[in-house]
Coordinates of C-alpha atoms in Angstrom, one line a residue:
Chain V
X1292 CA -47.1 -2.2 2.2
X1293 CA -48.5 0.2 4.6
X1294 CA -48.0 3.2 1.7
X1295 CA -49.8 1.0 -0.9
X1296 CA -52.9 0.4 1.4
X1297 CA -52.7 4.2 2.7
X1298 CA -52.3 4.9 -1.4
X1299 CA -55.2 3.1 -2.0
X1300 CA -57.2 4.2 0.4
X1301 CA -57.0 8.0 -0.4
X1302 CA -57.4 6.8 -4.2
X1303 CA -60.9 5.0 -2.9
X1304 CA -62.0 8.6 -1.3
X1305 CA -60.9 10.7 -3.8
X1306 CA -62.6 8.6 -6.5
X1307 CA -65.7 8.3 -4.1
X1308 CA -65.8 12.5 -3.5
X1309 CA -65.2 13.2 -7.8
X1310 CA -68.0 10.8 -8.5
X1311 CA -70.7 11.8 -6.0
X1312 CA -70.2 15.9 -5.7
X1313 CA -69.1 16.1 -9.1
X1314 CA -70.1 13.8 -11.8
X1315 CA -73.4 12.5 -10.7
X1316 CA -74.7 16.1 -10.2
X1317 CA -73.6 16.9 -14.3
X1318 CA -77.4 16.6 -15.5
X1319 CA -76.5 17.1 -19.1
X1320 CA -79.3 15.3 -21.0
X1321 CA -80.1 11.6 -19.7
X1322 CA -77.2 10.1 -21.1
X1323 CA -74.3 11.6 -19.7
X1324 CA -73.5 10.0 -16.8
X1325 CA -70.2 8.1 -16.5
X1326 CA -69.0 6.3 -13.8
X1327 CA -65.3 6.9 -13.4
X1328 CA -65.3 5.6 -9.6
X1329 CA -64.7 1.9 -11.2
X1330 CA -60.6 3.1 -11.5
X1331 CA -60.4 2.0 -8.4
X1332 CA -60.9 -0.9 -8.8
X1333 CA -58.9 -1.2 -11.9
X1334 CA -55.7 0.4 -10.5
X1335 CA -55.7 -2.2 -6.9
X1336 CA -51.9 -3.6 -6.9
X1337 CA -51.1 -6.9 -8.8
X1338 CA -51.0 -9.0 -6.0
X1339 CA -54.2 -8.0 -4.5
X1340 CA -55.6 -11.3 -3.5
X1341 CA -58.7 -12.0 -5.5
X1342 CA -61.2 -12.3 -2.6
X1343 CA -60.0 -9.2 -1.3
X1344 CA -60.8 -7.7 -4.9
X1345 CA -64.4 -9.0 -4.6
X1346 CA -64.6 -7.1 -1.0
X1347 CA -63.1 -4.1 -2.1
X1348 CA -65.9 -4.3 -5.0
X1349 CA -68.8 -4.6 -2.6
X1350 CA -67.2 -1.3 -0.2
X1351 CA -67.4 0.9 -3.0
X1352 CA -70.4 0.0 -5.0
X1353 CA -72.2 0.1 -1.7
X1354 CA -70.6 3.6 -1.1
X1355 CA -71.8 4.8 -4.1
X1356 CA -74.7 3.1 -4.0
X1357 CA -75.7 5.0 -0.1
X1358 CA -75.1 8.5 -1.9
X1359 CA -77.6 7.8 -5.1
X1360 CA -80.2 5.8 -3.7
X1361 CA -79.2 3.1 -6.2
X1362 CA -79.5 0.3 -3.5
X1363 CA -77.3 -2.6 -4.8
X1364 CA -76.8 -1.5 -8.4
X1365 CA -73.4 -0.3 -8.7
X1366 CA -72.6 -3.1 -5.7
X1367 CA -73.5 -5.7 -8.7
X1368 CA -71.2 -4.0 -11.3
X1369 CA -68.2 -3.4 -9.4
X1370 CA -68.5 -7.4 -7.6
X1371 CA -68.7 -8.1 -11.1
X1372 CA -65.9 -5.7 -12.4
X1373 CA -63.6 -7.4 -9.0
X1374 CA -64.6 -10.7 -10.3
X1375 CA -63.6 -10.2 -14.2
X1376 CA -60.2 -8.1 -13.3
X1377 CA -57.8 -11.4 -12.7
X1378 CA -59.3 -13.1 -16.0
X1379 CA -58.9 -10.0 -18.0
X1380 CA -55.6 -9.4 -16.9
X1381 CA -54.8 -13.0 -17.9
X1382 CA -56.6 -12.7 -21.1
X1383 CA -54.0 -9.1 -21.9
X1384 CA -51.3 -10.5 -20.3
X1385 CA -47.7 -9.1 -22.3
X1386 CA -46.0 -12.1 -24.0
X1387 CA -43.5 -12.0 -21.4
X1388 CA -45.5 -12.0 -18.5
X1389 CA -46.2 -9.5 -15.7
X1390 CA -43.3 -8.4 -13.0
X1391 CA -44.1 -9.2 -9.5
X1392 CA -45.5 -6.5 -7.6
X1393 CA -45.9 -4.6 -10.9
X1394 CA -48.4 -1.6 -11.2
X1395 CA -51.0 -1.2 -13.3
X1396 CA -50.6 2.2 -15.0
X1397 CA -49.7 3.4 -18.3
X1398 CA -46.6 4.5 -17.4
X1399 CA -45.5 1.3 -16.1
X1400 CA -47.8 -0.8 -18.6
X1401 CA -47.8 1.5 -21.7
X1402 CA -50.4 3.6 -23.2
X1403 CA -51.6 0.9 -25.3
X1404 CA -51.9 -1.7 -22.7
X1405 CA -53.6 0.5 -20.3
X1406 CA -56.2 1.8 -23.1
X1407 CA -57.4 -2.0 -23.6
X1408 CA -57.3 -3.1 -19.7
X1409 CA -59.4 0.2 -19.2
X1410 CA -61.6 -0.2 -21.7
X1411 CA -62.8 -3.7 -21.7
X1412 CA -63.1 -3.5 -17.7
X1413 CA -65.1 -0.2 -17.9
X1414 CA -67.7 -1.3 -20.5
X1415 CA -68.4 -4.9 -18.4
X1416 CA -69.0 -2.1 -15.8
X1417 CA -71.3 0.1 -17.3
X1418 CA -72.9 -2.8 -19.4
X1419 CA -73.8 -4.9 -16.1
X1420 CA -74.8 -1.0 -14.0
X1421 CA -77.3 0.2 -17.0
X1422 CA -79.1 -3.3 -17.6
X1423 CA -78.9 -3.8 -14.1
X1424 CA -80.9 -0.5 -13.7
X1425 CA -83.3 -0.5 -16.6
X1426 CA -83.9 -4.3 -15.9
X1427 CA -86.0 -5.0 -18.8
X1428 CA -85.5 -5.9 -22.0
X1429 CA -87.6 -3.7 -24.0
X1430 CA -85.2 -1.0 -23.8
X1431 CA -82.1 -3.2 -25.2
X1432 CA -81.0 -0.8 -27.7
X1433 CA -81.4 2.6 -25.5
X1434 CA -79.7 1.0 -23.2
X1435 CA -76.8 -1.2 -25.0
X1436 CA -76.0 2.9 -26.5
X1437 CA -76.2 4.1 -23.2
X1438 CA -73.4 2.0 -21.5
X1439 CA -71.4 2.4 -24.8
X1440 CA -71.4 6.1 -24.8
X1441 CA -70.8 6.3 -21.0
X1442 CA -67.8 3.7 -21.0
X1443 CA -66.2 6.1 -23.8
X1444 CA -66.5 9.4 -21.3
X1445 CA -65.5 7.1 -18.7
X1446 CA -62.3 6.0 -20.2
X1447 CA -61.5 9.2 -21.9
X1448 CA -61.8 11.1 -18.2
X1449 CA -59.6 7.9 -16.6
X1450 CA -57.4 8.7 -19.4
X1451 CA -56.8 12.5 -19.1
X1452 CA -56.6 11.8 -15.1
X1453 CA -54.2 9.5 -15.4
X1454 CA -51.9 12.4 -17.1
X1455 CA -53.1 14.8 -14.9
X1456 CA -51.7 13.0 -11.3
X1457 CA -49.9 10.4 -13.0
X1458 CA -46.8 12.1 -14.0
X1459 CA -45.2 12.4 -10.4
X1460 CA -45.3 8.8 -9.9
X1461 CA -43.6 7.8 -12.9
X1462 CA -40.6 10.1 -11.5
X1463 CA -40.7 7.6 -8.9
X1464 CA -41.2 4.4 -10.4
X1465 CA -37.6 5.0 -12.5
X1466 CA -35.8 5.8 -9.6
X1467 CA -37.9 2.4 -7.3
X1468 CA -37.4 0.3 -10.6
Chain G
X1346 CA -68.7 -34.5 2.7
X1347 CA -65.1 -34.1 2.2
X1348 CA -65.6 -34.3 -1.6
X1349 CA -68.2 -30.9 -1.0
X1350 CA -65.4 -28.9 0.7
X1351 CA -62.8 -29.8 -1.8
X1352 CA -65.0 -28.5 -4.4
X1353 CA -66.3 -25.2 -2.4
X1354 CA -62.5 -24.5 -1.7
X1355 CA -61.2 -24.7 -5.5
X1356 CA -63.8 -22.6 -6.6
X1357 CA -64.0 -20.4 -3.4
X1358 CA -63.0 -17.4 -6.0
X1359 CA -66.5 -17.7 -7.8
X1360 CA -68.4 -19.1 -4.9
X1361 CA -67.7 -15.7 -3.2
X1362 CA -68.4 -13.8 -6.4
X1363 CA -71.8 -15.2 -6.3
X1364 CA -72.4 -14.9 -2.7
X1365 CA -71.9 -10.8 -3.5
X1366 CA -73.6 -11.0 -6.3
X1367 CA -76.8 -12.5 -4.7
X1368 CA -76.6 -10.1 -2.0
X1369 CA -76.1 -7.1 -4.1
X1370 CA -79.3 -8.4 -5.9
X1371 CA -81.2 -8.7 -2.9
X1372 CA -80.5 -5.5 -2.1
X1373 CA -81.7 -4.5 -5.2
X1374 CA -85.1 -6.5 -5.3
X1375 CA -85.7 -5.5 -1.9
X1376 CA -85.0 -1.5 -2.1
X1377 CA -87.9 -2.4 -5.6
X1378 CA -90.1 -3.7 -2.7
X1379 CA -92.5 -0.1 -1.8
X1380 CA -93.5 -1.4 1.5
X1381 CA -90.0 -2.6 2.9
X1382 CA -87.6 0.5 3.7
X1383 CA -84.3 0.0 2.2
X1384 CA -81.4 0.9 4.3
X1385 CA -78.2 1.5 1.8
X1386 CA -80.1 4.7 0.8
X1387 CA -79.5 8.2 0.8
X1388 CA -81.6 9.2 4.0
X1389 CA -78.5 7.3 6.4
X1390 CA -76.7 10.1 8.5
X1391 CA -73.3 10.1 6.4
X1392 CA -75.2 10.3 2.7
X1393 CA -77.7 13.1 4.1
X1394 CA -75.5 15.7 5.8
X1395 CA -72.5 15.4 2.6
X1396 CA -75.4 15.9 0.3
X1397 CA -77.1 18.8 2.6
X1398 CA -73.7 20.6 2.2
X1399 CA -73.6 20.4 -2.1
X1400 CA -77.2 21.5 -2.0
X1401 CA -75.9 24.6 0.2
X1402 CA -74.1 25.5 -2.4
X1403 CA -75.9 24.7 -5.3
X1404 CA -78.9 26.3 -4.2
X1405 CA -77.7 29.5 -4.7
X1406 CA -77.9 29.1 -8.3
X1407 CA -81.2 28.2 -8.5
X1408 CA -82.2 31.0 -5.6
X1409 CA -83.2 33.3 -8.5
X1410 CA -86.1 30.8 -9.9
X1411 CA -87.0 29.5 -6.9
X1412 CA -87.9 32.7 -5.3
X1413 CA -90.1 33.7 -8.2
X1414 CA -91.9 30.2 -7.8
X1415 CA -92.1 30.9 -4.0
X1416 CA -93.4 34.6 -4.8
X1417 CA -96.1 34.1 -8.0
X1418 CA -97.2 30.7 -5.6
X1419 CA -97.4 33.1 -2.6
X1420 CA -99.9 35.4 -4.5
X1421 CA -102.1 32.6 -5.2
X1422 CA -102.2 31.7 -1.7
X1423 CA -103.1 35.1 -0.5
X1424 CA -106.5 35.1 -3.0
X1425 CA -107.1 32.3 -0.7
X1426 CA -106.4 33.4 2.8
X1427 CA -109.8 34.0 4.9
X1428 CA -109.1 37.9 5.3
X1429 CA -109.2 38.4 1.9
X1430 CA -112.9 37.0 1.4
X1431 CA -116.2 39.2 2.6
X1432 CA -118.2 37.3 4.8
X1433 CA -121.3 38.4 3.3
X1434 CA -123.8 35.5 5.2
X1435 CA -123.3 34.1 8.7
X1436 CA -125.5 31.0 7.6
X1437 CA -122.4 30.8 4.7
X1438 CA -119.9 30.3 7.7
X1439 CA -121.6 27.4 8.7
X1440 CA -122.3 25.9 6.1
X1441 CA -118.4 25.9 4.8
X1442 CA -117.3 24.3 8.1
X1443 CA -119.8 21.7 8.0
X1444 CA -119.5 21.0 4.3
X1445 CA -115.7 21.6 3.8
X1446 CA -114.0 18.5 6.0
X1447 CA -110.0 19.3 5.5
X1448 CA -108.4 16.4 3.8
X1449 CA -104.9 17.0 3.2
X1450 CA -102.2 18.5 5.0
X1451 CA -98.9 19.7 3.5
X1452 CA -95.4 19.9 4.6
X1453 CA -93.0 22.0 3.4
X1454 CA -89.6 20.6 3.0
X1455 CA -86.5 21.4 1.0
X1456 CA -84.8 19.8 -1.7
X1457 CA -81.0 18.5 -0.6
X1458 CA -80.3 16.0 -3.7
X1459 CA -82.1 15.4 -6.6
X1460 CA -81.4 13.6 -10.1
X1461 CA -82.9 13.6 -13.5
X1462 CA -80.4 12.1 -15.7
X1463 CA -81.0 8.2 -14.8
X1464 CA -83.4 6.0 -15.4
X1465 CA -84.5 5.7 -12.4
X1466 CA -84.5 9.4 -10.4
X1467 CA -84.6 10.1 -6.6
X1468 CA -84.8 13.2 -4.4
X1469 CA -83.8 13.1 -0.5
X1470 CA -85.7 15.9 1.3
X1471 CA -85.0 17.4 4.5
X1472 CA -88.0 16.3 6.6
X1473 CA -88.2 13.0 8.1
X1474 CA -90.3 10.9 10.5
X1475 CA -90.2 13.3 13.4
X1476 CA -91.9 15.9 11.2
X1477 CA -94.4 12.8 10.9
X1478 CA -93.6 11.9 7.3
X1479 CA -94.1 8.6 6.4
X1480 CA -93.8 6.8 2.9
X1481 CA -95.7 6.8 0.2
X1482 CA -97.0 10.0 0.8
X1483 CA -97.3 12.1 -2.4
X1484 CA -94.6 15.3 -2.8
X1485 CA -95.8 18.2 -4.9
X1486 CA -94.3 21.3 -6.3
X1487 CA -95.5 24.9 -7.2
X1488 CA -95.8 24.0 -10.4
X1489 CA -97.0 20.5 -10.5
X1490 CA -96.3 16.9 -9.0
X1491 CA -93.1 15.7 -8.0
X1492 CA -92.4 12.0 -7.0
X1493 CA -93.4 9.7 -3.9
X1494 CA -92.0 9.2 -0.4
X1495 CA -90.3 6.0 -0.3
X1496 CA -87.4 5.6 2.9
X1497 CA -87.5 7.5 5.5
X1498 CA -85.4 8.1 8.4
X1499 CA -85.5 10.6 11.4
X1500 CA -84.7 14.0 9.9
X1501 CA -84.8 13.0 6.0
X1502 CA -86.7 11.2 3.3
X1503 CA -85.8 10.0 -0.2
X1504 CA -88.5 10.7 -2.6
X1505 CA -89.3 8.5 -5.4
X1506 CA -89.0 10.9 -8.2
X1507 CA -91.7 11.3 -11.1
X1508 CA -88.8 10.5 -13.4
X1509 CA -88.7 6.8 -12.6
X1510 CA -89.3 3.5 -14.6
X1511 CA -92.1 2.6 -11.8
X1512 CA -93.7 5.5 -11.6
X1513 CA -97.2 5.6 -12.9
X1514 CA -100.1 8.5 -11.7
X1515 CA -103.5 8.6 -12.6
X1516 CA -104.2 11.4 -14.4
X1517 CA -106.7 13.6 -16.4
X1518 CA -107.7 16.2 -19.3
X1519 CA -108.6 19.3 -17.6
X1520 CA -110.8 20.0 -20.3
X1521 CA -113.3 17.0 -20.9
X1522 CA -112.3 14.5 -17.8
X1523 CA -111.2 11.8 -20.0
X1524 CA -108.5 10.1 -18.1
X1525 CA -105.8 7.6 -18.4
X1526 CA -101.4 6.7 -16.8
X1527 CA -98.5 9.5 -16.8
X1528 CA -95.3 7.6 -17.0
X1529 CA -91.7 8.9 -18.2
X1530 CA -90.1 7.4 -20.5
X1531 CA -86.5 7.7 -20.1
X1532 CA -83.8 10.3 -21.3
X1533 CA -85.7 13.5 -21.3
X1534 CA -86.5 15.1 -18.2
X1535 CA -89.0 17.6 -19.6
X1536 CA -91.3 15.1 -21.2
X1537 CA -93.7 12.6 -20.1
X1538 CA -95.9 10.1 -21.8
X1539 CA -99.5 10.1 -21.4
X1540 CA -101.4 6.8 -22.0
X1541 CA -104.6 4.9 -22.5
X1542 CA -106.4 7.8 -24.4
X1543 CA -108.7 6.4 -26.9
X1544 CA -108.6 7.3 -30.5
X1545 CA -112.1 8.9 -30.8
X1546 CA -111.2 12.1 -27.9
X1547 CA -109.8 14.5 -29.1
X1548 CA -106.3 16.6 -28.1
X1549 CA -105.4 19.5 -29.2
X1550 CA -101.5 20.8 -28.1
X1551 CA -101.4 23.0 -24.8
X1552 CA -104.4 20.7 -23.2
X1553 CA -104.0 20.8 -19.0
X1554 CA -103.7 17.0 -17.7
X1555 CA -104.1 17.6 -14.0
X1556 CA -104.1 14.4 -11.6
X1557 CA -107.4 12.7 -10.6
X1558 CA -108.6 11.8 -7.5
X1559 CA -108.1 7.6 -7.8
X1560 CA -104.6 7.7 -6.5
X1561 CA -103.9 7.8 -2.7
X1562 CA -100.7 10.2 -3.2
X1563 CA -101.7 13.6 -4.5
X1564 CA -105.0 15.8 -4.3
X1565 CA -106.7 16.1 -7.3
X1566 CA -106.4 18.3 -9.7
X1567 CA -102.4 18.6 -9.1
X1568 CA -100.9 19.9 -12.7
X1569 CA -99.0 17.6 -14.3
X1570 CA -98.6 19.1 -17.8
X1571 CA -99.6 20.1 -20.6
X1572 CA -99.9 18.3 -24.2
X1573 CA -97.0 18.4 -26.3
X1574 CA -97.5 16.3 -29.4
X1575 CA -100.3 14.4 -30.3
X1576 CA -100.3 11.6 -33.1
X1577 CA -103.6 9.9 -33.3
X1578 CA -102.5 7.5 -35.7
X1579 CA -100.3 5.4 -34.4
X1580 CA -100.6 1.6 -34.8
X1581 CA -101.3 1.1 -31.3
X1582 CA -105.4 1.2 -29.8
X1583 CA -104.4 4.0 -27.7
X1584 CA -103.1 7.5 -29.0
X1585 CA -99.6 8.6 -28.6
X1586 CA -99.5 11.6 -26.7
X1587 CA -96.2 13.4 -25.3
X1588 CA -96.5 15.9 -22.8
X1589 CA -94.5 18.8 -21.3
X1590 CA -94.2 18.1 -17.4
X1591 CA -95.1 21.5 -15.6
X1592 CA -92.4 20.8 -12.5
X1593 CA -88.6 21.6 -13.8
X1594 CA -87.5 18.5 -12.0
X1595 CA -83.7 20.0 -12.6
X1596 CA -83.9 22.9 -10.7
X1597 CA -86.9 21.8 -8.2
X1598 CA -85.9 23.1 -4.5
X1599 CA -88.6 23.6 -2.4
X1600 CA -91.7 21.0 -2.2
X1601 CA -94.9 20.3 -0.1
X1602 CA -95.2 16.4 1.2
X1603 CA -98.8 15.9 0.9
X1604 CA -100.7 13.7 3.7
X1605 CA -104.0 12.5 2.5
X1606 CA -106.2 12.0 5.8
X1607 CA -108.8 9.8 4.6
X1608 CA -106.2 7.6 3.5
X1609 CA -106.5 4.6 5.4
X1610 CA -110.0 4.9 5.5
X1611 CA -110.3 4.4 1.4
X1612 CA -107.6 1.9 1.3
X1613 CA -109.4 -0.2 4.4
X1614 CA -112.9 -0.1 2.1
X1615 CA -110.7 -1.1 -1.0
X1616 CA -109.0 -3.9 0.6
X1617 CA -112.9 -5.4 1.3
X1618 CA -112.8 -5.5 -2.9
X1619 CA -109.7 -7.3 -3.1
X1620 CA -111.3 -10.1 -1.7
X1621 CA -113.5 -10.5 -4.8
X1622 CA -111.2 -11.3 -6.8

């Protein structure tokens, strides 16, 4: 218990430090700007309960939010991200169910799993940040292309992470499980 | 009654969700409000000093620009400085400090975050309220205008950068006066849009638009770019006009915060206008 919260918590700062020193100072045109800090979200353990989901949400939406002086915005996506998590995971469930207590990574879930939890979760993300932002409708298009292309960098940096630090822990999970 | 707290308690999940929600979009709506300071911005203690150390670091690759801004802008101020000029009439000494009431005052201040690839940009300086900045005080570059003061708090303040869906300045052709809005329109940080120019004036590429003197933010006659692309035959009433901003909002490190003096003396006679309405 205590080294899942402490697990989580250095995930949540390490997500937190990547996003704001690294990726929101890439100024590579204006449509590069993924927002990879959502994984934490994503990866919270299975029996998470759901309002603590939502709360989690707000902390780091807010956090991000003090650092880009987006007041609110990515506090609305990630809520919303916390709120559509338990449904999703429903929605993708395997046919036999998920273990108790499982975790949600590729190793443990499968590539192909992961790809569509990641994935559908990242672009309600970016989808709900970028209309959010704009907050107007005459930009539907720009902006619909916009989240799109982000939520494709987005996964596809989540993706390579996940090989990059994953590996250890699935040592670990074959000798837990 | 008890009927209402069964129902809040089986849908407590999306209650909550929308009790967030509402409060992430007041935060939003309010931090939109000019007047109101916002207080999940970047000017709070934590958010300043983490971004005063990446722009520690990052400055040093824009040192090489910035100290030729710094230097060509230095040699413009020198043709100004008092020494330089030949007193050549005591009666003309008079007469210039009679005539010539100083109107603006500028701060210097230094650049610790900036953006330019979202839709809506900010910059968090490193002078705050102490230095006696306040908001909506324009901000100004070398080369040419720069954004707004919107929060501020005691030894920062997050700028409202040109590159923002708000963001509209009064502006005009160097050339013949005409005048009309700069706004930026998303994606590009070079460009800007310039609008309300009627069909029958005529632009040519490389025209100066400098701003006017209608807005209470900047001086007049602050570059703001120069034209583009011109095409005069769009659909619209208004020609289409794209200009090149003059400030390089990605590598801008050093700005002035500009305090217009007679500020609250135009905006009191305005407000007696209002009334008409």
């Amino acid at each position: 218990m205590i080294i899942k919260i402490l697990k989580n918590f250095s995930r949540f700062l390490f997500l937190v430090a990547i996003q704001v020193l690294v990726l929101n100072h890439i100024q590579w045109s204006g449509y590069f700007n993924p927002y990879v800090y959502v994984l934490f979200i994503l990866l919270l353990p299975m029996e998470t309960p759901r309002w603590l989901l939502l709360v989690l949400g707000l902390i780091i939406g807010l956090t991000i939010d003090m650092f880009g002086n987006t007041s609110g915005m990515h506090a609305a996506a990630s809520v919303f991200v916390a709120f559509a998590r338990p449904g999703i995971l429903r929605l993708i469930a395997p046919r036999d169910g998920y273990e108790a207590e499982t975790s949600l990574t590729p190793q443990v879930m499968g590539i192909n799993w992961f790809i569509t939890y990641v994935s559908i979760l990242v672009l309600l993300h970016h989808l709900v940040y970028f209309y959010v932002e704009v907050f107007r409708f005459s930009e539907f298009w720009i902006t619909l292309l916009k989240a799109v292309f982000n939520s494709a960098i987005t996964v596809i940096i989540i993706l390579l992470g996940q090989y990059l630090f994953g590996r250890s822990s699935k040592r670990n999970e074959r000798i837990i499980g | 009654m008890r009927t209402l707290f069964l129902f809040l308690w089986k849908y407590n999940f999306f209650i909550f969700f929308l009790v967030l929600e509402a409060f992430s979009g007041y935060l939003i709506v309010q931090n939109n409000n000019f007047q109101r300071a916002s207080f999940i911005n970047s000017t709070n203690t934590v958010a300043a000093e983490v971004n005063t150390m990446v722009s520690a670091v990052t400055e040093y690759i824009n040192l090489r620009a910035a100290n030729d801004a710094l230097s060509r802008q230095n040699a413009a101020l020198r043709t100004l400085v008092r020494d330089v000029y030949y007193i050549d009439s005591a009666l003309k000494q008079q007469v210039v400090d009679t005539v010539f009431q100083q109107q603006y005052t500028f701060v210097t201040a230094k650049v610790v975050n900036n953006s330019v690839n979202r839709r809506n940009n900010y910059l968090t300086l490193n002078k705050g309220s102490l230095q006696g900045i306040h908001s909506e005080m324009g901000v100004t570059s070398a080369e040419g205008i720069v954004g707004i003061v919107k929060d501020v708090s005691e030894h920062y303040c997050s700028v409202m950068s040109f590159l923002h869906k708000d963001m509209k300045v009064s502006a005009r052709f160097l050339r013949n006066g005409y005048y009309g809005s700069m706004v930026w329109d998303g994606f590009d940080p070079v460009h800007g849009s310039f609008l309300e120019i009627a069909k029958h004036v005529k632009v040519n590429i490389g025209d100066t638009i400098v701003t006017t003197s209608f807005s209470d933010m900047f001086p007049e006659g602050v570059m703001v770019g120069t034209v583009d692309k011109v095409d005069p035959n769009s659909g619209d009433n208004f020609q289409v006009i794209k200009v090149k901003l003059s400030t390089n909002f990605s590598n801008v490190s050093y700005v002035y915060i500009v305090d217009d003096l007679h500020k609250k003396e135009k905006q009191a006679l305005e407000a007696t206008q209002q009334n008409d309405h």
